[in-house]
Amino acid sequence: MDHGQNEDPQPLVDRVTSVSAEFHGVEGIAAARALARSFLADLRALHGMAVSASAEGMVQLVVSELVTNALKYAPGPCLLYLEVRAGAVRVSVWDSEPCLPVARATDPGRVGQHGLEIVVAVCRSFEMHREPVGKRITAALMLADNAVGDEGSDDICC
């Protein structure tokens, strides 16, 4: 029996689909959002995955906030890695600054510096890890509004 190149007995939702890129400077923020939009569009068009409009907006928001912080507070470039597993997209951003950010207490009167607070609020999981050089921040979001996540996935790990 002849198997085609694209045949795979494992369904896409069980496989890892990913994309990554390096960004520099303020122009990197818009480029990172564009990469996230393109990645989600490919998930829909090429892989037939359901991506809700709210998930698309939230993924772009999280990418924008994490990349903005990395480019603002760390010297050098940042690396963005997007991957899909089991109906969730994981947004990971690496930068060269080893100091982990701290979400400030909610203050409706404060102008600015709400990014991390927003990211934690909209994600199903959030993790920060120091790396041998710098740090990696990873947030996960469901792709479909009615999706059910894994048990324990609502935990925030710092």
PDB file of C-alpha atoms in Angstrom:
ATOM      1  CA  MET A   1       0.000   0.000   0.000  1.00  0.00           C
ATOM      2  CA  ASP A   2       1.392   3.400  -1.013  1.00  0.00           C
ATOM      3  CA  HIS A   3       1.099   6.159   1.619  1.00  0.00           C
ATOM      4  CA  GLY A   4       1.118   9.807   0.530  1.00  0.00           C
ATOM      5  CA  GLN A   5       3.561  12.278   2.041  1.00  0.00           C
ATOM      6  CA  ASN A   6       0.901  14.130   4.021  1.00  0.00           C
ATOM      7  CA  GLU A   7      -0.817  11.093   5.433  1.00  0.00           C
ATOM      8  CA  ASP A   8      -0.392  10.783   9.165  1.00  0.00           C
ATOM      9  CA  PRO A   9      -2.415   8.421  11.357  1.00  0.00           C
ATOM     10  CA  GLN A  10      -2.158  10.926  14.209  1.00  0.00           C
ATOM     11  CA  PRO A  11      -4.819  13.691  14.121  1.00  0.00           C
ATOM     12  CA  LEU A  12      -3.526  17.270  13.975  1.00  0.00           C
ATOM     13  CA  VAL A  13      -4.879  18.143  17.424  1.00  0.00           C
ATOM     14  CA  ASP A  14      -2.462  15.586  18.892  1.00  0.00           C
ATOM     15  CA  ARG A  15       0.539  16.831  16.901  1.00  0.00           C
ATOM     16  CA  VAL A  16       2.571  19.951  17.571  1.00  0.00           C
ATOM     17  CA  THR A  17       2.207  22.781  15.083  1.00  0.00           C
ATOM     18  CA  SER A  18       4.511  25.730  15.671  1.00  0.00           C
ATOM     19  CA  VAL A  19       6.243  28.837  14.352  1.00  0.00           C
ATOM     20  CA  SER A  20       8.988  31.042  15.805  1.00  0.00           C
ATOM     21  CA  ALA A  21      10.778  34.297  15.030  1.00  0.00           C
ATOM     22  CA  GLU A  22      13.254  36.804  16.427  1.00  0.00           C
ATOM     23  CA  PHE A  23      12.247  40.450  16.876  1.00  0.00           C
ATOM     24  CA  HIS A  24      14.188  43.684  17.442  1.00  0.00           C
ATOM     25  CA  GLY A  25      13.078  47.199  18.284  1.00  0.00           C
ATOM     26  CA  VAL A  26       9.640  48.796  18.373  1.00  0.00           C
ATOM     27  CA  GLU A  27       8.801  47.574  14.846  1.00  0.00           C
ATOM     28  CA  GLY A  28       9.080  44.031  16.219  1.00  0.00           C
ATOM     29  CA  ILE A  29       5.839  44.444  18.162  1.00  0.00           C
ATOM     30  CA  ALA A  30       3.672  44.866  15.061  1.00  0.00           C
ATOM     31  CA  ALA A  31       5.620  42.127  13.277  1.00  0.00           C
ATOM     32  CA  ALA A  32       5.006  39.743  16.194  1.00  0.00           C
ATOM     33  CA  ARG A  33       1.244  40.448  16.091  1.00  0.00           C
ATOM     34  CA  ALA A  34       1.277  39.877  12.334  1.00  0.00           C
ATOM     35  CA  LEU A  35       3.053  36.540  12.826  1.00  0.00           C
ATOM     36  CA  ALA A  36       0.411  35.495  15.378  1.00  0.00           C
ATOM     37  CA  ARG A  37      -2.416  36.495  12.977  1.00  0.00           C
ATOM     38  CA  SER A  38      -0.793  34.569  10.131  1.00  0.00           C
ATOM     39  CA  PHE A  39      -0.201  31.507  12.330  1.00  0.00           C
ATOM     40  CA  LEU A  40      -3.848  31.428  13.438  1.00  0.00           C
ATOM     41  CA  ALA A  41      -5.075  31.955   9.858  1.00  0.00           C
ATOM     42  CA  ASP A  42      -2.931  28.994   8.751  1.00  0.00           C
ATOM     43  CA  LEU A  43      -4.388  26.858  11.539  1.00  0.00           C
ATOM     44  CA  ARG A  44      -7.852  27.573  10.136  1.00  0.00           C
ATOM     45  CA  ALA A  45      -7.103  27.423   6.417  1.00  0.00           C
ATOM     46  CA  LEU A  46      -4.445  24.737   6.173  1.00  0.00           C
ATOM     47  CA  HIS A  47      -5.268  22.544   9.153  1.00  0.00           C
ATOM     48  CA  GLY A  48      -9.025  23.042   9.541  1.00  0.00           C
ATOM     49  CA  MET A  49      -8.731  23.981  13.208  1.00  0.00           C
ATOM     50  CA  ALA A  50     -11.416  26.035  14.911  1.00  0.00           C
ATOM     51  CA  VAL A  51     -10.067  29.376  16.106  1.00  0.00           C
ATOM     52  CA  SER A  52     -12.666  31.666  17.651  1.00  0.00           C
ATOM     53  CA  ALA A  53     -12.594  35.407  16.982  1.00  0.00           C
ATOM     54  CA  SER A  54     -12.116  36.068  20.697  1.00  0.00           C
ATOM     55  CA  ALA A  55      -9.193  33.608  20.845  1.00  0.00           C
ATOM     56  CA  GLU A  56      -7.601  35.313  17.852  1.00  0.00           C
ATOM     57  CA  GLY A  57      -7.889  38.686  19.572  1.00  0.00           C
ATOM     58  CA  MET A  58      -6.593  37.371  22.882  1.00  0.00           C
ATOM     59  CA  VAL A  59      -3.593  35.622  21.279  1.00  0.00           C
ATOM     60  CA  GLN A  60      -2.642  38.855  19.509  1.00  0.00           C
ATOM     61  CA  LEU A  61      -3.076  40.801  22.760  1.00  0.00           C
ATOM     62  CA  VAL A  62      -0.863  38.380  24.710  1.00  0.00           C
ATOM     63  CA  VAL A  63       1.797  38.368  21.972  1.00  0.00           C
ATOM     64  CA  SER A  64       1.743  42.170  21.878  1.00  0.00           C
ATOM     65  CA  GLU A  65       2.059  42.552  25.660  1.00  0.00           C
ATOM     66  CA  LEU A  66       4.811  39.957  26.107  1.00  0.00           C
ATOM     67  CA  VAL A  67       6.879  41.106  23.128  1.00  0.00           C
ATOM     68  CA  THR A  68       6.448  44.765  24.119  1.00  0.00           C
ATOM     69  CA  ASN A  69       7.735  44.037  27.623  1.00  0.00           C
ATOM     70  CA  ALA A  70      10.652  41.984  26.306  1.00  0.00           C
ATOM     71  CA  LEU A  71      11.723  44.665  23.840  1.00  0.00           C
ATOM     72  CA  LYS A  72      11.212  47.469  26.362  1.00  0.00           C
ATOM     73  CA  TYR A  73      12.960  45.979  29.395  1.00  0.00           C
ATOM     74  CA  ALA A  74      15.617  43.595  28.023  1.00  0.00           C
ATOM     75  CA  PRO A  75      18.687  44.410  25.961  1.00  0.00           C
ATOM     76  CA  GLY A  76      18.862  42.759  22.561  1.00  0.00           C
ATOM     77  CA  PRO A  77      16.295  40.759  20.635  1.00  0.00           C
ATOM     78  CA  CYS A  78      13.453  38.622  21.873  1.00  0.00           C
ATOM     79  CA  LEU A  79      12.319  35.267  20.540  1.00  0.00           C
ATOM     80  CA  LEU A  80       8.642  34.431  20.038  1.00  0.00           C
ATOM     81  CA  TYR A  81       7.518  30.817  19.804  1.00  0.00           C
ATOM     82  CA  LEU A  82       3.884  29.874  19.080  1.00  0.00           C
ATOM     83  CA  GLU A  83       2.735  26.276  19.255  1.00  0.00           C
ATOM     84  CA  VAL A  84      -0.589  24.464  19.267  1.00  0.00           C
ATOM     85  CA  ARG A  85      -1.299  21.350  21.287  1.00  0.00           C
ATOM     86  CA  ALA A  86      -4.605  19.834  22.254  1.00  0.00           C
ATOM     87  CA  GLY A  87      -6.665  22.837  21.176  1.00  0.00           C
ATOM     88  CA  ALA A  88      -4.572  25.465  22.952  1.00  0.00           C
ATOM     89  CA  VAL A  89      -1.972  27.878  21.662  1.00  0.00           C
ATOM     90  CA  ARG A  90       1.125  28.424  23.792  1.00  0.00           C
ATOM     91  CA  VAL A  91       2.792  31.813  23.442  1.00  0.00           C
ATOM     92  CA  SER A  92       6.418  31.776  24.662  1.00  0.00           C
ATOM     93  CA  VAL A  93       8.681  34.808  24.685  1.00  0.00           C
ATOM     94  CA  TRP A  94      12.368  34.647  25.569  1.00  0.00           C
ATOM     95  CA  ASP A  95      14.520  37.663  26.301  1.00  0.00           C
ATOM     96  CA  SER A  96      17.988  38.258  27.739  1.00  0.00           C
ATOM     97  CA  GLU A  97      16.893  39.912  31.022  1.00  0.00           C
ATOM     98  CA  PRO A  98      17.059  37.353  33.878  1.00  0.00           C
ATOM     99  CA  CYS A  99      14.846  39.381  36.240  1.00  0.00           C
ATOM    100  CA  LEU A 100      11.285  38.014  36.324  1.00  0.00           C
ATOM    101  CA  PRO A 101       8.528  40.625  36.004  1.00  0.00           C
ATOM    102  CA  VAL A 102       6.079  41.188  38.835  1.00  0.00           C
ATOM    103  CA  ALA A 103       2.403  41.836  38.199  1.00  0.00           C
ATOM    104  CA  ARG A 104       1.399  44.889  40.172  1.00  0.00           C
ATOM    105  CA  ALA A 105      -1.702  44.935  42.339  1.00  0.00           C
ATOM    106  CA  THR A 106      -4.862  45.958  40.525  1.00  0.00           C
ATOM    107  CA  ASP A 107      -5.252  49.737  40.572  1.00  0.00           C
ATOM    108  CA  PRO A 108      -7.913  51.222  38.267  1.00  0.00           C
ATOM    109  CA  GLY A 109      -6.361  54.662  38.836  1.00  0.00           C
ATOM    110  CA  ARG A 110      -2.924  53.641  37.571  1.00  0.00           C
ATOM    111  CA  VAL A 111      -2.122  54.706  34.028  1.00  0.00           C
ATOM    112  CA  GLY A 112      -0.128  52.044  32.170  1.00  0.00           C
ATOM    113  CA  GLN A 113       1.805  49.024  33.417  1.00  0.00           C
ATOM    114  CA  HIS A 114      -1.248  46.746  33.313  1.00  0.00           C
ATOM    115  CA  GLY A 115       0.118  44.394  30.630  1.00  0.00           C
ATOM    116  CA  LEU A 116       1.182  41.476  32.783  1.00  0.00           C
ATOM    117  CA  GLU A 117      -1.976  41.775  34.859  1.00  0.00           C
ATOM    118  CA  ILE A 118      -4.054  41.540  31.644  1.00  0.00           C
ATOM    119  CA  VAL A 119      -2.072  38.581  30.285  1.00  0.00           C
ATOM    120  CA  VAL A 120      -2.529  36.614  33.515  1.00  0.00           C
ATOM    121  CA  ALA A 121      -6.265  37.403  33.510  1.00  0.00           C
ATOM    122  CA  VAL A 122      -6.976  36.192  29.950  1.00  0.00           C
ATOM    123  CA  CYS A 123      -4.788  33.062  29.858  1.00  0.00           C
ATOM    124  CA  ARG A 124      -5.625  29.558  31.034  1.00  0.00           C
ATOM    125  CA  SER A 125      -2.058  29.145  32.274  1.00  0.00           C
ATOM    126  CA  PHE A 126       0.936  31.423  32.793  1.00  0.00           C
ATOM    127  CA  GLU A 127       4.525  30.512  33.649  1.00  0.00           C
ATOM    128  CA  MET A 128       7.800  32.373  34.092  1.00  0.00           C
ATOM    129  CA  HIS A 129      11.177  30.607  34.134  1.00  0.00           C
ATOM    130  CA  ARG A 130      14.736  31.812  34.314  1.00  0.00           C
ATOM    131  CA  GLU A 131      16.873  30.328  31.551  1.00  0.00           C
ATOM    132  CA  PRO A 132      20.676  29.873  31.517  1.00  0.00           C
ATOM    133  CA  VAL A 133      20.616  33.264  29.785  1.00  0.00           C
ATOM    134  CA  GLY A 134      17.582  35.468  30.379  1.00  0.00           C
ATOM    135  CA  LYS A 135      14.051  34.248  30.971  1.00  0.00           C
ATOM    136  CA  ARG A 136      11.093  32.663  29.194  1.00  0.00           C
ATOM    137  CA  ILE A 137       7.469  33.630  29.774  1.00  0.00           C
ATOM    138  CA  THR A 138       4.793  31.239  28.508  1.00  0.00           C
ATOM    139  CA  ALA A 139       1.053  31.754  28.415  1.00  0.00           C
ATOM    140  CA  ALA A 140      -1.566  29.333  27.056  1.00  0.00           C
ATOM    141  CA  LEU A 141      -4.956  30.178  25.581  1.00  0.00           C
ATOM    142  CA  MET A 142      -7.715  27.934  24.246  1.00  0.00           C
ATOM    143  CA  LEU A 143      -8.423  28.288  20.514  1.00  0.00           C
ATOM    144  CA  ALA A 144     -12.166  27.689  20.775  1.00  0.00           C
ATOM    145  CA  ASP A 145     -14.476  29.552  23.164  1.00  0.00           C
ATOM    146  CA  ASN A 146     -16.168  26.367  24.339  1.00  0.00           C
ATOM    147  CA  ALA A 147     -13.040  24.216  24.633  1.00  0.00           C
ATOM    148  CA  VAL A 148     -12.306  22.232  27.764  1.00  0.00           C
ATOM    149  CA  GLY A 149      -8.709  22.290  28.992  1.00  0.00           C
ATOM    150  CA  ASP A 150      -6.624  19.784  30.879  1.00  0.00           C
ATOM    151  CA  GLU A 151      -7.065  19.489  34.598  1.00  0.00           C
ATOM    152  CA  GLY A 152      -4.826  21.799  36.559  1.00  0.00           C
ATOM    153  CA  SER A 153      -4.303  24.075  33.577  1.00  0.00           C
ATOM    154  CA  ASP A 154      -5.765  27.100  35.335  1.00  0.00           C
ATOM    155  CA  ASP A 155      -2.854  27.246  37.738  1.00  0.00           C
ATOM    156  CA  ILE A 156      -0.547  30.218  37.545  1.00  0.00           C
ATOM    157  CA  CYS A 157       3.062  29.280  38.073  1.00  0.00           C
ATOM    158  CA  CYS A 158       5.680  31.899  38.754  1.00  0.00           C
TER     159      CYS A 158
END
